[in-house]
Short mmCIF file of C-alpha atoms in Angstrom, two decimals:
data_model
loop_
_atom_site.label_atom_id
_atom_site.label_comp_id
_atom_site.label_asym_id
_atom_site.label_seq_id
_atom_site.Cartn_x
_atom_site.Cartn_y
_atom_site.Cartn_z
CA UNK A 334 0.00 0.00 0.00
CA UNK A 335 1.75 3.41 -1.15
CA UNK A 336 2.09 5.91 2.20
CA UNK A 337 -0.11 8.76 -0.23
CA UNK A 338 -2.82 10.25 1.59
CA UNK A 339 -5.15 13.34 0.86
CA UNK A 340 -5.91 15.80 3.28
CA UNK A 341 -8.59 18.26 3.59
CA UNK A 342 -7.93 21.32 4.70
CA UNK A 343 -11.76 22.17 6.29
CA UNK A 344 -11.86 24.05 9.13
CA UNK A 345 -12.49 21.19 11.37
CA UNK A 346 -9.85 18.99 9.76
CA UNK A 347 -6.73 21.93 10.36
CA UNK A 348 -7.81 21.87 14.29
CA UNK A 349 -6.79 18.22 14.08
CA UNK A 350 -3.75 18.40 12.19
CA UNK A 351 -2.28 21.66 12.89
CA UNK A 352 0.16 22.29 15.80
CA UNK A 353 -2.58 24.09 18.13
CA UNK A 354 -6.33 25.20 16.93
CA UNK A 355 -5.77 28.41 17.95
CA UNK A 356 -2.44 28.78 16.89
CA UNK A 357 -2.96 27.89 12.98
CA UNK A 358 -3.43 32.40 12.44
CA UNK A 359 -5.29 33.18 10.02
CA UNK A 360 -6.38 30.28 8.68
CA UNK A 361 -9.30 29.62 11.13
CA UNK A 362 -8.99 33.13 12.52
CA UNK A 363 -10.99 34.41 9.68
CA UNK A 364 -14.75 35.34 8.72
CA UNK A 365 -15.30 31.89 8.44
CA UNK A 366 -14.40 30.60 11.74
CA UNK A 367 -17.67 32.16 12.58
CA UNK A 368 -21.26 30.15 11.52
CA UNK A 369 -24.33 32.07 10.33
CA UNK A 370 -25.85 30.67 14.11
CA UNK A 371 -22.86 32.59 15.74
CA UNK A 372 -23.00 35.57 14.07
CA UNK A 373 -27.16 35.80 14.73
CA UNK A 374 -25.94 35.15 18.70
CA UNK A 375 -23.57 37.98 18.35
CA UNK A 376 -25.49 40.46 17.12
CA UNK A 377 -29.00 39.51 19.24
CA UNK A 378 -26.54 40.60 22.67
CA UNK A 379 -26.47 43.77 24.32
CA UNK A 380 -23.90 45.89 22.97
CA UNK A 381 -22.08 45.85 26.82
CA UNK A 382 -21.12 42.11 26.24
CA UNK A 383 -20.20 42.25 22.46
CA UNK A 384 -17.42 40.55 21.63
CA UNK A 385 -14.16 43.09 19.98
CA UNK A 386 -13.14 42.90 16.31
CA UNK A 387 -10.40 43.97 14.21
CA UNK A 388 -11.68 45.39 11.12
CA UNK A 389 -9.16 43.93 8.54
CA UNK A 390 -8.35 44.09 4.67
CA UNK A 391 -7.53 40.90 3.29
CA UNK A 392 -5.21 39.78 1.78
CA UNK A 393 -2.17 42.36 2.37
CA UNK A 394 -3.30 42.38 5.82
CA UNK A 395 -3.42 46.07 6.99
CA UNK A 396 -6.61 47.51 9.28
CA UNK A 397 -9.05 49.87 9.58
CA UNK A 398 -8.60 52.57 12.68
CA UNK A 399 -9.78 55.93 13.18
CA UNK A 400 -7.91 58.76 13.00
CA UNK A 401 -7.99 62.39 14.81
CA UNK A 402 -10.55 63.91 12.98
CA UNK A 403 -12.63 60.75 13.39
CA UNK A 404 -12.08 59.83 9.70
CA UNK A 405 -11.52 55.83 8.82
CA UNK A 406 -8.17 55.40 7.65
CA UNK A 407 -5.70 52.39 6.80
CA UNK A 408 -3.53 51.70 10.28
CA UNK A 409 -1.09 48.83 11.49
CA UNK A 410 -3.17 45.93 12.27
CA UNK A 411 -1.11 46.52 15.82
CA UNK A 412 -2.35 44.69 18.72
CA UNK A 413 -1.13 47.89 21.39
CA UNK A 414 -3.62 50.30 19.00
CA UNK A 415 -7.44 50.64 20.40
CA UNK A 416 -8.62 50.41 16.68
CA UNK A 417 -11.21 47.84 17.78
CA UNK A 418 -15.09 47.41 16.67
CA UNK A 419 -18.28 45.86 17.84
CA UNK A 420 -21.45 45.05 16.61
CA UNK A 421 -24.41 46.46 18.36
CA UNK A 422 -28.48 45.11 18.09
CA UNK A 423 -29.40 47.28 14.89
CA UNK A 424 -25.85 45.86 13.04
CA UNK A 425 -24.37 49.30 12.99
CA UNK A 426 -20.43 48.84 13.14
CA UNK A 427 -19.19 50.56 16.55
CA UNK A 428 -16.00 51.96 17.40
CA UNK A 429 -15.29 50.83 20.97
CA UNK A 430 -13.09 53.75 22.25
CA UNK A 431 -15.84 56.13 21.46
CA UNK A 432 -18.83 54.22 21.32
CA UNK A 433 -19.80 56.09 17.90
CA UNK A 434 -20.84 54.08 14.90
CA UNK A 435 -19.58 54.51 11.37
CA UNK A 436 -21.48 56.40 8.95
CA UNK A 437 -20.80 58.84 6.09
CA UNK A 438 -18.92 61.97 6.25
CA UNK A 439 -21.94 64.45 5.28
CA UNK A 440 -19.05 66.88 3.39
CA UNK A 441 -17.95 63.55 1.67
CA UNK A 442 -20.38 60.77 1.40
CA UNK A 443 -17.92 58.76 -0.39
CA UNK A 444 -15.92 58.41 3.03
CA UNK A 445 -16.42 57.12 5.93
CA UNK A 446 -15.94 58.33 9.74
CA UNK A 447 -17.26 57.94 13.11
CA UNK A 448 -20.18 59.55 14.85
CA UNK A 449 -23.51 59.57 16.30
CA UNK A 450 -25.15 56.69 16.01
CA UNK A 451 -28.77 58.11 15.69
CA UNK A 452 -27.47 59.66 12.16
CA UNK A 453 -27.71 58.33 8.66
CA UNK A 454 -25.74 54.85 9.52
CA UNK A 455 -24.61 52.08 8.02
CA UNK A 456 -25.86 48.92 8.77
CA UNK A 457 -23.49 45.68 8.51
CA UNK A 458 -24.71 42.67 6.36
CA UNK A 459 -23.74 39.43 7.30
CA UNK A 460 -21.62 37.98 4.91
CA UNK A 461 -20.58 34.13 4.83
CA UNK A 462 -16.38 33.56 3.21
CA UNK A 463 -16.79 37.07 1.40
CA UNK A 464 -16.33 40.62 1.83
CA UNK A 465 -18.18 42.62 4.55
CA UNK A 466 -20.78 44.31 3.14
CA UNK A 467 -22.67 47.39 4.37
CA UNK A 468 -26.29 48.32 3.08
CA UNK A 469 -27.72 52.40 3.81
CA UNK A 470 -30.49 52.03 6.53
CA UNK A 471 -32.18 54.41 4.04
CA UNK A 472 -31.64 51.99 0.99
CA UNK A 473 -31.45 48.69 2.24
CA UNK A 474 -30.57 47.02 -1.50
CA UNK A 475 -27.64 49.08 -1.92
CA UNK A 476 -25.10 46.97 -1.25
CA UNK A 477 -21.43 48.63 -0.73
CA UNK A 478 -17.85 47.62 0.73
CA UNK A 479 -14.96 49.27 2.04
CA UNK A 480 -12.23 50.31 0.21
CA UNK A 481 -9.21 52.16 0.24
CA UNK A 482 -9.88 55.60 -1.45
CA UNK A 483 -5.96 56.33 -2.28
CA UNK A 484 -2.76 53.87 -2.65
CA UNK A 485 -3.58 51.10 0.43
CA UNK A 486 -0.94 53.31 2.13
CA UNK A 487 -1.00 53.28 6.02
CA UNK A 488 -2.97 56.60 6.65
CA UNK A 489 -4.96 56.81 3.52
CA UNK A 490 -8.61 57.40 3.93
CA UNK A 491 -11.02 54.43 4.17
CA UNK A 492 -14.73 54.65 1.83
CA UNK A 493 -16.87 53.06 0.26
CA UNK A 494 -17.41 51.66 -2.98
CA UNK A 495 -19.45 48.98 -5.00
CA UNK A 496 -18.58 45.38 -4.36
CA UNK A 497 -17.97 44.03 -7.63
CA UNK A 498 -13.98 44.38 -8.55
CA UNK A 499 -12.34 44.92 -5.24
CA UNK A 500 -8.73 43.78 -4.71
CA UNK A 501 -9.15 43.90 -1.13
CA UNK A 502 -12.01 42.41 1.04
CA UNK A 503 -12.37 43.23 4.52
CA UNK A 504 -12.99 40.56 7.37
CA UNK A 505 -13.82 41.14 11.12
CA UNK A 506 -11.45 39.05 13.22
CA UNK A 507 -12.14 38.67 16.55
CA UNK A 508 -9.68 40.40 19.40
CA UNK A 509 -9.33 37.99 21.05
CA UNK A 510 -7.96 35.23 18.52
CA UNK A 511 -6.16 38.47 16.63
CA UNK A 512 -4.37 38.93 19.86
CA UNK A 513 -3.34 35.02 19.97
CA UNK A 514 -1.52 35.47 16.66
CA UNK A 515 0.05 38.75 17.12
CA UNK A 516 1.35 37.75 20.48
CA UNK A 517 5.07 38.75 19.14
CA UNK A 518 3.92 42.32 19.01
CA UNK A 519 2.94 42.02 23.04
CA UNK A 520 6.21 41.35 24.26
CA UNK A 521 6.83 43.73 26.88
CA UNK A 522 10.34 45.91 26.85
CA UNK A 523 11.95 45.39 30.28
CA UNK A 524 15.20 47.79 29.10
CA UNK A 525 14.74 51.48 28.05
CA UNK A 526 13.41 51.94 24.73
CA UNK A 527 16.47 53.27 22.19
CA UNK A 528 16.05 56.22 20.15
CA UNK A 529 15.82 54.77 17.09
CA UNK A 530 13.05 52.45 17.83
CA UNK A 531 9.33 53.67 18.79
CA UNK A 532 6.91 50.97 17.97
CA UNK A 533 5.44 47.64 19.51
CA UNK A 534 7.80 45.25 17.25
CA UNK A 535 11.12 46.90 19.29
CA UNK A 536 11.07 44.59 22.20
CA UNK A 537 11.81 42.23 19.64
CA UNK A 538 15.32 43.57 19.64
CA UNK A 539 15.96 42.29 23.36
CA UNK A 540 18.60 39.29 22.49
CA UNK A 541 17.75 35.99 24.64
CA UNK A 542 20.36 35.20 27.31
CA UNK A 543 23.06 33.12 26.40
CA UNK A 544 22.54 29.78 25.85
CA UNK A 545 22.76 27.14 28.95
CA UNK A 546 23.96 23.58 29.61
CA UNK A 547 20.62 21.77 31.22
CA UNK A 548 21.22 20.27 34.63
CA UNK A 549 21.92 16.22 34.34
CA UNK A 550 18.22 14.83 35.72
CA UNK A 551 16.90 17.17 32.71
CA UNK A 552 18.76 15.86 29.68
CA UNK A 553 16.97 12.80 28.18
CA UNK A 554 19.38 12.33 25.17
CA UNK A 555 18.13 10.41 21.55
CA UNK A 556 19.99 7.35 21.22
CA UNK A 557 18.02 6.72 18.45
CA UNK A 558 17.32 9.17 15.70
CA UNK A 559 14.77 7.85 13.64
CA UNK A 560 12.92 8.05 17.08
CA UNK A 561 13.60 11.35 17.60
CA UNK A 562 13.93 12.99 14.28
CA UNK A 563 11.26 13.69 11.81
CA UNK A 564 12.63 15.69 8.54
CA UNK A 565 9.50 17.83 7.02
CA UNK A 566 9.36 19.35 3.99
CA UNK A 567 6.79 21.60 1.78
CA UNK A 568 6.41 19.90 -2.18
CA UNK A 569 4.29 21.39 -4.96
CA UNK A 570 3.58 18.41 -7.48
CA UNK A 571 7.32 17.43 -7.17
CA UNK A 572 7.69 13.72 -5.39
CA UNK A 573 10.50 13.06 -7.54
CA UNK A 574 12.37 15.92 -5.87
CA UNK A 575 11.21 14.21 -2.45
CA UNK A 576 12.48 10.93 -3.25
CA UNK A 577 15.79 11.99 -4.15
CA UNK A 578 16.60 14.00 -1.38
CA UNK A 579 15.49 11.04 1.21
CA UNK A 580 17.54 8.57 -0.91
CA UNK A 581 20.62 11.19 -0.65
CA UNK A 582 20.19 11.31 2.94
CA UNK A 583 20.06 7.29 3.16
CA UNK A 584 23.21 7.03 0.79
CA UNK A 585 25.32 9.19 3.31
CA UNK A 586 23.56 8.25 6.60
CA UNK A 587 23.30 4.78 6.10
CA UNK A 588 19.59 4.52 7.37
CA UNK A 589 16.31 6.29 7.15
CA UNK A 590 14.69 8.76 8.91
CA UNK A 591 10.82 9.67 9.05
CA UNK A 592 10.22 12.50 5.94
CA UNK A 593 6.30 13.79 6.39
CA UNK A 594 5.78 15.81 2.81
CA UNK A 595 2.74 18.07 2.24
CA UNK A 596 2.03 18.59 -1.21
CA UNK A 597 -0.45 21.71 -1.74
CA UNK A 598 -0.75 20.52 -5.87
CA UNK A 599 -3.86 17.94 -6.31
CA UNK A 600 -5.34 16.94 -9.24
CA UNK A 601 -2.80 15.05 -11.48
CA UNK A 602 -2.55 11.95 -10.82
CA UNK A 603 1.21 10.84 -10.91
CA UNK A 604 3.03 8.52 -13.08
CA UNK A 605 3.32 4.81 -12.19
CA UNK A 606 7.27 4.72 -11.81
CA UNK A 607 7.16 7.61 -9.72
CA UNK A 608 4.59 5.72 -7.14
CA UNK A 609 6.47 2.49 -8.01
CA UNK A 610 9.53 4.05 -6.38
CA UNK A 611 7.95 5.70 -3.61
CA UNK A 612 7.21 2.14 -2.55
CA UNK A 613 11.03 2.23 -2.14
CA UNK A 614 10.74 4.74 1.14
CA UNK A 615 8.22 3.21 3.58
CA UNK A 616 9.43 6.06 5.67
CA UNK A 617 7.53 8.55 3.60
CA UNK A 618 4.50 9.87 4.83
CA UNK A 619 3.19 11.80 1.35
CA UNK A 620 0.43 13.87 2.14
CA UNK A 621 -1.58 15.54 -1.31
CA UNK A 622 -4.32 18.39 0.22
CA UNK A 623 -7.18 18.67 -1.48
CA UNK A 624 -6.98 22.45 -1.44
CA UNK A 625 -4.93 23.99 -4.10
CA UNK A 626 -2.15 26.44 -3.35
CA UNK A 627 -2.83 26.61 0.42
CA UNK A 628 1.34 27.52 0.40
CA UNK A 629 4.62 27.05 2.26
CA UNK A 630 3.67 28.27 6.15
CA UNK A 631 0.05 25.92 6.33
CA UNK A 632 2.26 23.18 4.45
CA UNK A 633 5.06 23.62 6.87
CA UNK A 634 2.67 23.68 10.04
CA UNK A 635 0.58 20.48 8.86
CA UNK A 636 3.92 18.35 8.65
CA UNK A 637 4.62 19.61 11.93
CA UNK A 638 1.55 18.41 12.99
CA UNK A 639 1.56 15.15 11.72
CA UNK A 640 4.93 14.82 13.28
CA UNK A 641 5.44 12.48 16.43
CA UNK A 642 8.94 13.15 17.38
CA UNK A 643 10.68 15.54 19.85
CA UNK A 644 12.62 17.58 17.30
CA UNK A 645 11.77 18.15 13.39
CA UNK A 646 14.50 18.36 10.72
CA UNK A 647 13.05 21.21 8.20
CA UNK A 648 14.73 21.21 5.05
CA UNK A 649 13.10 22.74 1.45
CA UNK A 650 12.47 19.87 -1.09
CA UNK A 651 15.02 20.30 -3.63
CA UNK A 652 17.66 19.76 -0.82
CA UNK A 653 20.70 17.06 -1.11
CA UNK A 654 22.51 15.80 1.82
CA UNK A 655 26.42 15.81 1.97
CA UNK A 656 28.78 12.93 3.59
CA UNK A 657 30.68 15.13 5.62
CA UNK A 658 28.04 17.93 6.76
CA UNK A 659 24.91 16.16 7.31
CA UNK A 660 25.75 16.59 11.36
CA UNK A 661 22.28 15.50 12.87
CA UNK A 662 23.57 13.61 15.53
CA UNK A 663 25.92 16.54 16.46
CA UNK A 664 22.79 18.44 15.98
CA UNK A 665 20.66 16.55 17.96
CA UNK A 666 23.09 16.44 20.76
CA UNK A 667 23.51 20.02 20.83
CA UNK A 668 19.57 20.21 21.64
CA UNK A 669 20.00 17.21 24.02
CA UNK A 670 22.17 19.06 26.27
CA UNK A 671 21.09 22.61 25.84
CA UNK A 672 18.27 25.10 26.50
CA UNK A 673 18.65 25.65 22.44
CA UNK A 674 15.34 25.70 20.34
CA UNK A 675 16.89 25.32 17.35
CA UNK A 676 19.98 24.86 15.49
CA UNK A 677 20.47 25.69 11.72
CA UNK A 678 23.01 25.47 9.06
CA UNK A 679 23.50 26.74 5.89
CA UNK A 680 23.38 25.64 1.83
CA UNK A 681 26.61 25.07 0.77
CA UNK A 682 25.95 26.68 -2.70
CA UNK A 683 25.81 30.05 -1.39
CA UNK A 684 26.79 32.58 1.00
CA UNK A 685 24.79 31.43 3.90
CA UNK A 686 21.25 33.68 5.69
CA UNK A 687 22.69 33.53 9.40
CA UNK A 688 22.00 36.80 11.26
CA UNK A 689 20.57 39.16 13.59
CA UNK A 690 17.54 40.56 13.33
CA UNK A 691 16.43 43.95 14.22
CA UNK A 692 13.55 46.50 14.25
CA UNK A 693 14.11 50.31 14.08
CA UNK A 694 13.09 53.72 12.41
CA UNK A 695 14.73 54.18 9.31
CA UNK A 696 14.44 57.23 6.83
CA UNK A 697 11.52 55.04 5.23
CA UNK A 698 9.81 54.85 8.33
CA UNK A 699 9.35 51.53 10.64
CA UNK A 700 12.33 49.12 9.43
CA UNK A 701 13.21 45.62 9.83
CA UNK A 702 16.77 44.98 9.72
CA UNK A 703 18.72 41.86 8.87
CA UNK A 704 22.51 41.52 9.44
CA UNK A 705 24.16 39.36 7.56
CA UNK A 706 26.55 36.97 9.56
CA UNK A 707 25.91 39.53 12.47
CA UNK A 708 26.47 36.39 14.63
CA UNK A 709 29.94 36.01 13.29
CA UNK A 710 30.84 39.94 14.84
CA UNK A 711 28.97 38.75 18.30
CA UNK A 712 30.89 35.80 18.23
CA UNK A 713 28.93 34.23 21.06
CA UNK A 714 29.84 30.59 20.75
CA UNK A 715 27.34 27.82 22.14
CA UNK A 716 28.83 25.98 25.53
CA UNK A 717 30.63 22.67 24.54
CA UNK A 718 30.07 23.28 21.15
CA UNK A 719 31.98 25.69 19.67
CA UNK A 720 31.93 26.13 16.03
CA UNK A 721 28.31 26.63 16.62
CA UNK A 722 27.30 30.60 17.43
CA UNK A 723 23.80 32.09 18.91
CA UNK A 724 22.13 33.52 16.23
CA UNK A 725 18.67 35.10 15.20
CA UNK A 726 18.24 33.45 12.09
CA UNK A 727 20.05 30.84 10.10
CA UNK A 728 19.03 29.50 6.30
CA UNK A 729 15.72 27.20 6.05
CA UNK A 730 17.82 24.02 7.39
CA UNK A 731 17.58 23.38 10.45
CA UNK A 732 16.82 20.79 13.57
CA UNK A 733 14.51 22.31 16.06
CA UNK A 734 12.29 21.50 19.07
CA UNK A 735 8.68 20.61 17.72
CA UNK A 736 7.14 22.13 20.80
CA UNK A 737 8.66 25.37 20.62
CA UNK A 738 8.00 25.43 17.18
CA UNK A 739 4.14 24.80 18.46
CA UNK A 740 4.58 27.13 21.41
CA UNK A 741 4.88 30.21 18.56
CA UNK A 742 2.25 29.27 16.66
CA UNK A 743 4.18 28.25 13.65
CA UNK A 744 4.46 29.76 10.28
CA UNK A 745 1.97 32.96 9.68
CA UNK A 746 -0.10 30.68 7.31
CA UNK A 747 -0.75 33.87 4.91
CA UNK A 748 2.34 33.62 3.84
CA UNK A 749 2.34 31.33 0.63
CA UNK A 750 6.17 32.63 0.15
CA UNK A 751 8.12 34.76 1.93
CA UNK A 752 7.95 32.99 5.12
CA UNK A 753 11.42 32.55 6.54
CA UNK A 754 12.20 35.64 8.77
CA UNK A 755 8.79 35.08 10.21
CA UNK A 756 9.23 32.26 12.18
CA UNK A 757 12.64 33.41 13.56
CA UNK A 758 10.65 36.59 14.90
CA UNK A 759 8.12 34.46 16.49
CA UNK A 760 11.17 32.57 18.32
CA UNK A 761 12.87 35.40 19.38
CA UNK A 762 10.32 37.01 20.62
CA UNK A 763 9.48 34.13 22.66
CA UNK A 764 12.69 34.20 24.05
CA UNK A 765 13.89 31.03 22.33
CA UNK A 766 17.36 30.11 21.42
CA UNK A 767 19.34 29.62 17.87
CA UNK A 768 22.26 29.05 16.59
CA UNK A 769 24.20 28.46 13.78
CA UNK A 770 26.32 25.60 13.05
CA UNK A 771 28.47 26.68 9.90
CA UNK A 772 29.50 22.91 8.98
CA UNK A 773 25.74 21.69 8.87
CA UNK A 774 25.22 22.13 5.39
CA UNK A 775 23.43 20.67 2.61
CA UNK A 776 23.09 21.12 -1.34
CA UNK A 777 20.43 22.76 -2.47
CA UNK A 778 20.08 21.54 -6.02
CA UNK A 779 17.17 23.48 -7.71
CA UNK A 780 15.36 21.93 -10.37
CA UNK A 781 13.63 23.64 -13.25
CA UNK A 782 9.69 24.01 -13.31
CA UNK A 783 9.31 27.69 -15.19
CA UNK A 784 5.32 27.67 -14.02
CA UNK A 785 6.40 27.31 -10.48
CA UNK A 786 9.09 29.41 -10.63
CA UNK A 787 6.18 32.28 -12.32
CA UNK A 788 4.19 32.20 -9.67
CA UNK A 789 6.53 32.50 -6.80
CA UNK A 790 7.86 35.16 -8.61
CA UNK A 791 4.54 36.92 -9.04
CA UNK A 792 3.76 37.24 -5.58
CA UNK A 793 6.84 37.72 -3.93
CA UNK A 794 5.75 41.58 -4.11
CA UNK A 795 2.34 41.05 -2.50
CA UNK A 796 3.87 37.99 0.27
CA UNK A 797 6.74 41.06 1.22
CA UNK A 798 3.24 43.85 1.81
CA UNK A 799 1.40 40.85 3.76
CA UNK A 800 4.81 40.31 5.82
CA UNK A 801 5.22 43.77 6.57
CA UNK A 802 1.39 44.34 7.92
CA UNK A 803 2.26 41.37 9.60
CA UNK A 804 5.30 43.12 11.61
CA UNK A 805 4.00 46.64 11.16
CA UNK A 806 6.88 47.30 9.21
CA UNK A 807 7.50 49.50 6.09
CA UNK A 808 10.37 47.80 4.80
CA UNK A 809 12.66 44.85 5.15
CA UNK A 810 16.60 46.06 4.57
CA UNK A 811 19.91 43.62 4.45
CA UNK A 812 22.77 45.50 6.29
CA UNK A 813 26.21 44.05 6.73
CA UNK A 814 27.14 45.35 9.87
CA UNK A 815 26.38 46.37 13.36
#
């Protein structure tokens, strides 16, 4: 029997599979998680016991606030900001600092503001998987949805317009499950905050102590790795590529780990010799989602998931193993023995993605910053292992602790592409260790598929906006030194 099996990627059937139901972001944190029964509860309450929402524009990810002059206007989706709505008993859209509803702006009807609620207001129409849409209590067929009335700038002014067309959507997303996947952004500063760094994403900066040895009665150490090590890996339609890099690990290991694959590209059915030599790799657990294109970070967290073992090997694909650099059990030992969370390498085809990472205000406003081989300047060397040096980020191969991966929520699962600083944040603002082992390498041998290589092209521009609104960041800059 070949190890293929589909998955579904309902609601229901992520909460199962994914590291923690509340932790999957915005995949069940959407308009959908709620059901046309829960949204009639919601809005038959009194307004005093409404439940908070973010008012958000999918899919770059930015917000609706209100600014001075009680105009809507694009914000942050920041979780420190008050921009938060309810939902009172006539469906009128309330902001909760001021208790005033949304309506038109009488000198612009084509905008939108806060106010009294006894004026010409808007009324909110349930919508099911689509756009919010707002009907006039006047003219209850005219059916109209936010939009952005300028470049979806942060500050531009928020309006209306007709429905049909829209780039964006808008979705309410409850606080409190907005909250749980911007918990990053909530990290309290316990130092003073520097000069150059004003917004919620600083604390960030705070580096986690150095790493520890773990006292004797806490190290229970893997004497056997295919026990303890699970390699995952995202696919798109390319099992061949999957199958080679497990037989490359088997021809300079000697043995076989546990490989879970998620493959986001159903459909085709694949050619016989390709299942004949899966049949090759009992170790393979192939899983084919019956969702198209549900991307890297949802692939990424399902393997996870799936995964049984203490510490996960992630590694892209199209990756090769080498005879002298595939280090897992010096890997796995590090972990063994350390307060580590994770411990990455590097490709040995290029110049390598270890770092620091680091917010501040830049001439083009709110910056992240990555310094390349920042770690080597540092030089802060892990105890009993030192070629290895803490680190912020290291390139996408890496062994790490499953449950700290889960205790972070994972990968942001908006991001189809463009994921890999992401989950580094998450870890560092947790206050989890990494570091970089410069001779844990592997190959990574690309192989040609021009359709693929289109579309990840395509939307690296809008994946970099979504990341961005995701941080509250206006740009993502490469330095090279302190």
């Amino acid at each position: 029997m070949l190890n293929i099996m589909k998955m579904k990627l309902s609601s229901k059937s992520i909460c199962y599979l994914s590291i923690v139901c509340l932790g999957m972001n915005m995949f069940l944190i959407s308009w959908k998680f709620f059901t046309k029964s829960r949204l009639s509860s919601v809005i038959s309450q009194r307004v005093d016991y409404m439940p908070t929402f973010r008012l958000q524009f999918l899919p770059e990810g930015t917000c609706i606030g209100s600014a001075e002059d009680s105009a809507l206007q694009v914000t942050f989706c920041d979780p420190t900001n008050p921009d938060v709505f309810t939902i009172n008993h006539n469906k009128n859209i309330v902001y909760k600092t001021s208790g005033e509803c949304i309506i038109r702006d009488e000198l612009d009807l084509s905008q939108l503001k806060t106010g009294n609620c006894d004026k010409d207001t808007l009324q909110l129409k349930l919508q099911i998987n689509s756009s919010i849409i707002v009907t006039d209590k006047e003219n209850s067929k005219s059916e109209l949805c936010f939009s952005v009335l300028s470049a979806n700038a942060i500050g531009s002014k928020v309006g209306l317009d007709t429905c049909k067309d829209l780039s964006q959507t808008t979705k309410l997303i409850e606080e409190k499950h907005f909250r749980l996947t911007r918990k990053a952004l909530l990290k309290p500063f316990t130092g003073i905050l520097p000069q150059n760094c004003n917004f919620s994403a600083c604390s960030i900066n705070e580096r986690p102590s150095p790493v520890n040895l773990l006292n004797k009665n806490e190290i229970n150490r893997c004497n056997n790795l295919t026990d303890c090590v699970t390699i995952v890996t995202k696919t798109a339609r390319r099992l061949h590529l999957v199958l080679r890099m497990a037989q490359s690990f088997r021809d300079v290991k000697g043995y076989d780990l546990p490989i879970i694959a998620i493959d986001d590209s159903p459909g085709i059915p694949y050619p016989e010799n390709i299942l004949s030599d899966l049949k090759k790799y009992p170790n393979i657990m192939y899983s084919v989602t019956e969702s198209n294109d549900s991307g890297i970070s949802l692939g990424r967290n399902l393997a996870i998931g799936l995964a049984k073992t203490k510490y996960i090997f992630l590694v892209d694909d199209d990756a090769i193993f080498m005879q002298n650099n595939t280090i897992v059990e010096l890997m796995t030992e590090m972990l063994d023995t350390t307060d580590l969370s994770l411990a990455g390498g590097k490709f040995a085809n290029n110049d390598g993605y270890d770092g620091l990472l680091y917010f501040e205000n830049r001439k083009k406003g709110r910056t992240l910053s990555l310094i390349r081989h920042g770690c080597d300047t540092l030089n802060e060397t892990v105890v009993n292992f030192p070629s290895c040096l803490q680190c912020d980020i290291t390139s996408n191969v890496f062994i790490a602790k499953r449950l700290d991966i889960v205790e972070v929520g994972g990968w942001s699962s908006e991001l189809k592409v463009g994921e890999h600083k992401d989950i580094f944040l998450k870890l560092k603002a947790a206050g989890k260790k990494v570091a970089f082992c410069p001779d844990f390498q592997v190959i990574n041998k690309k192989a040609t598929n021009k359709s693929y290589a289109k579309l990840r092209r395509s939307r690296l521009g809008s994946m970099k906006r979504i990341f961005e609104n995701i941080w509250n960041i206006e740009e993502v800059t490469l330095r090279n030194k302190l």
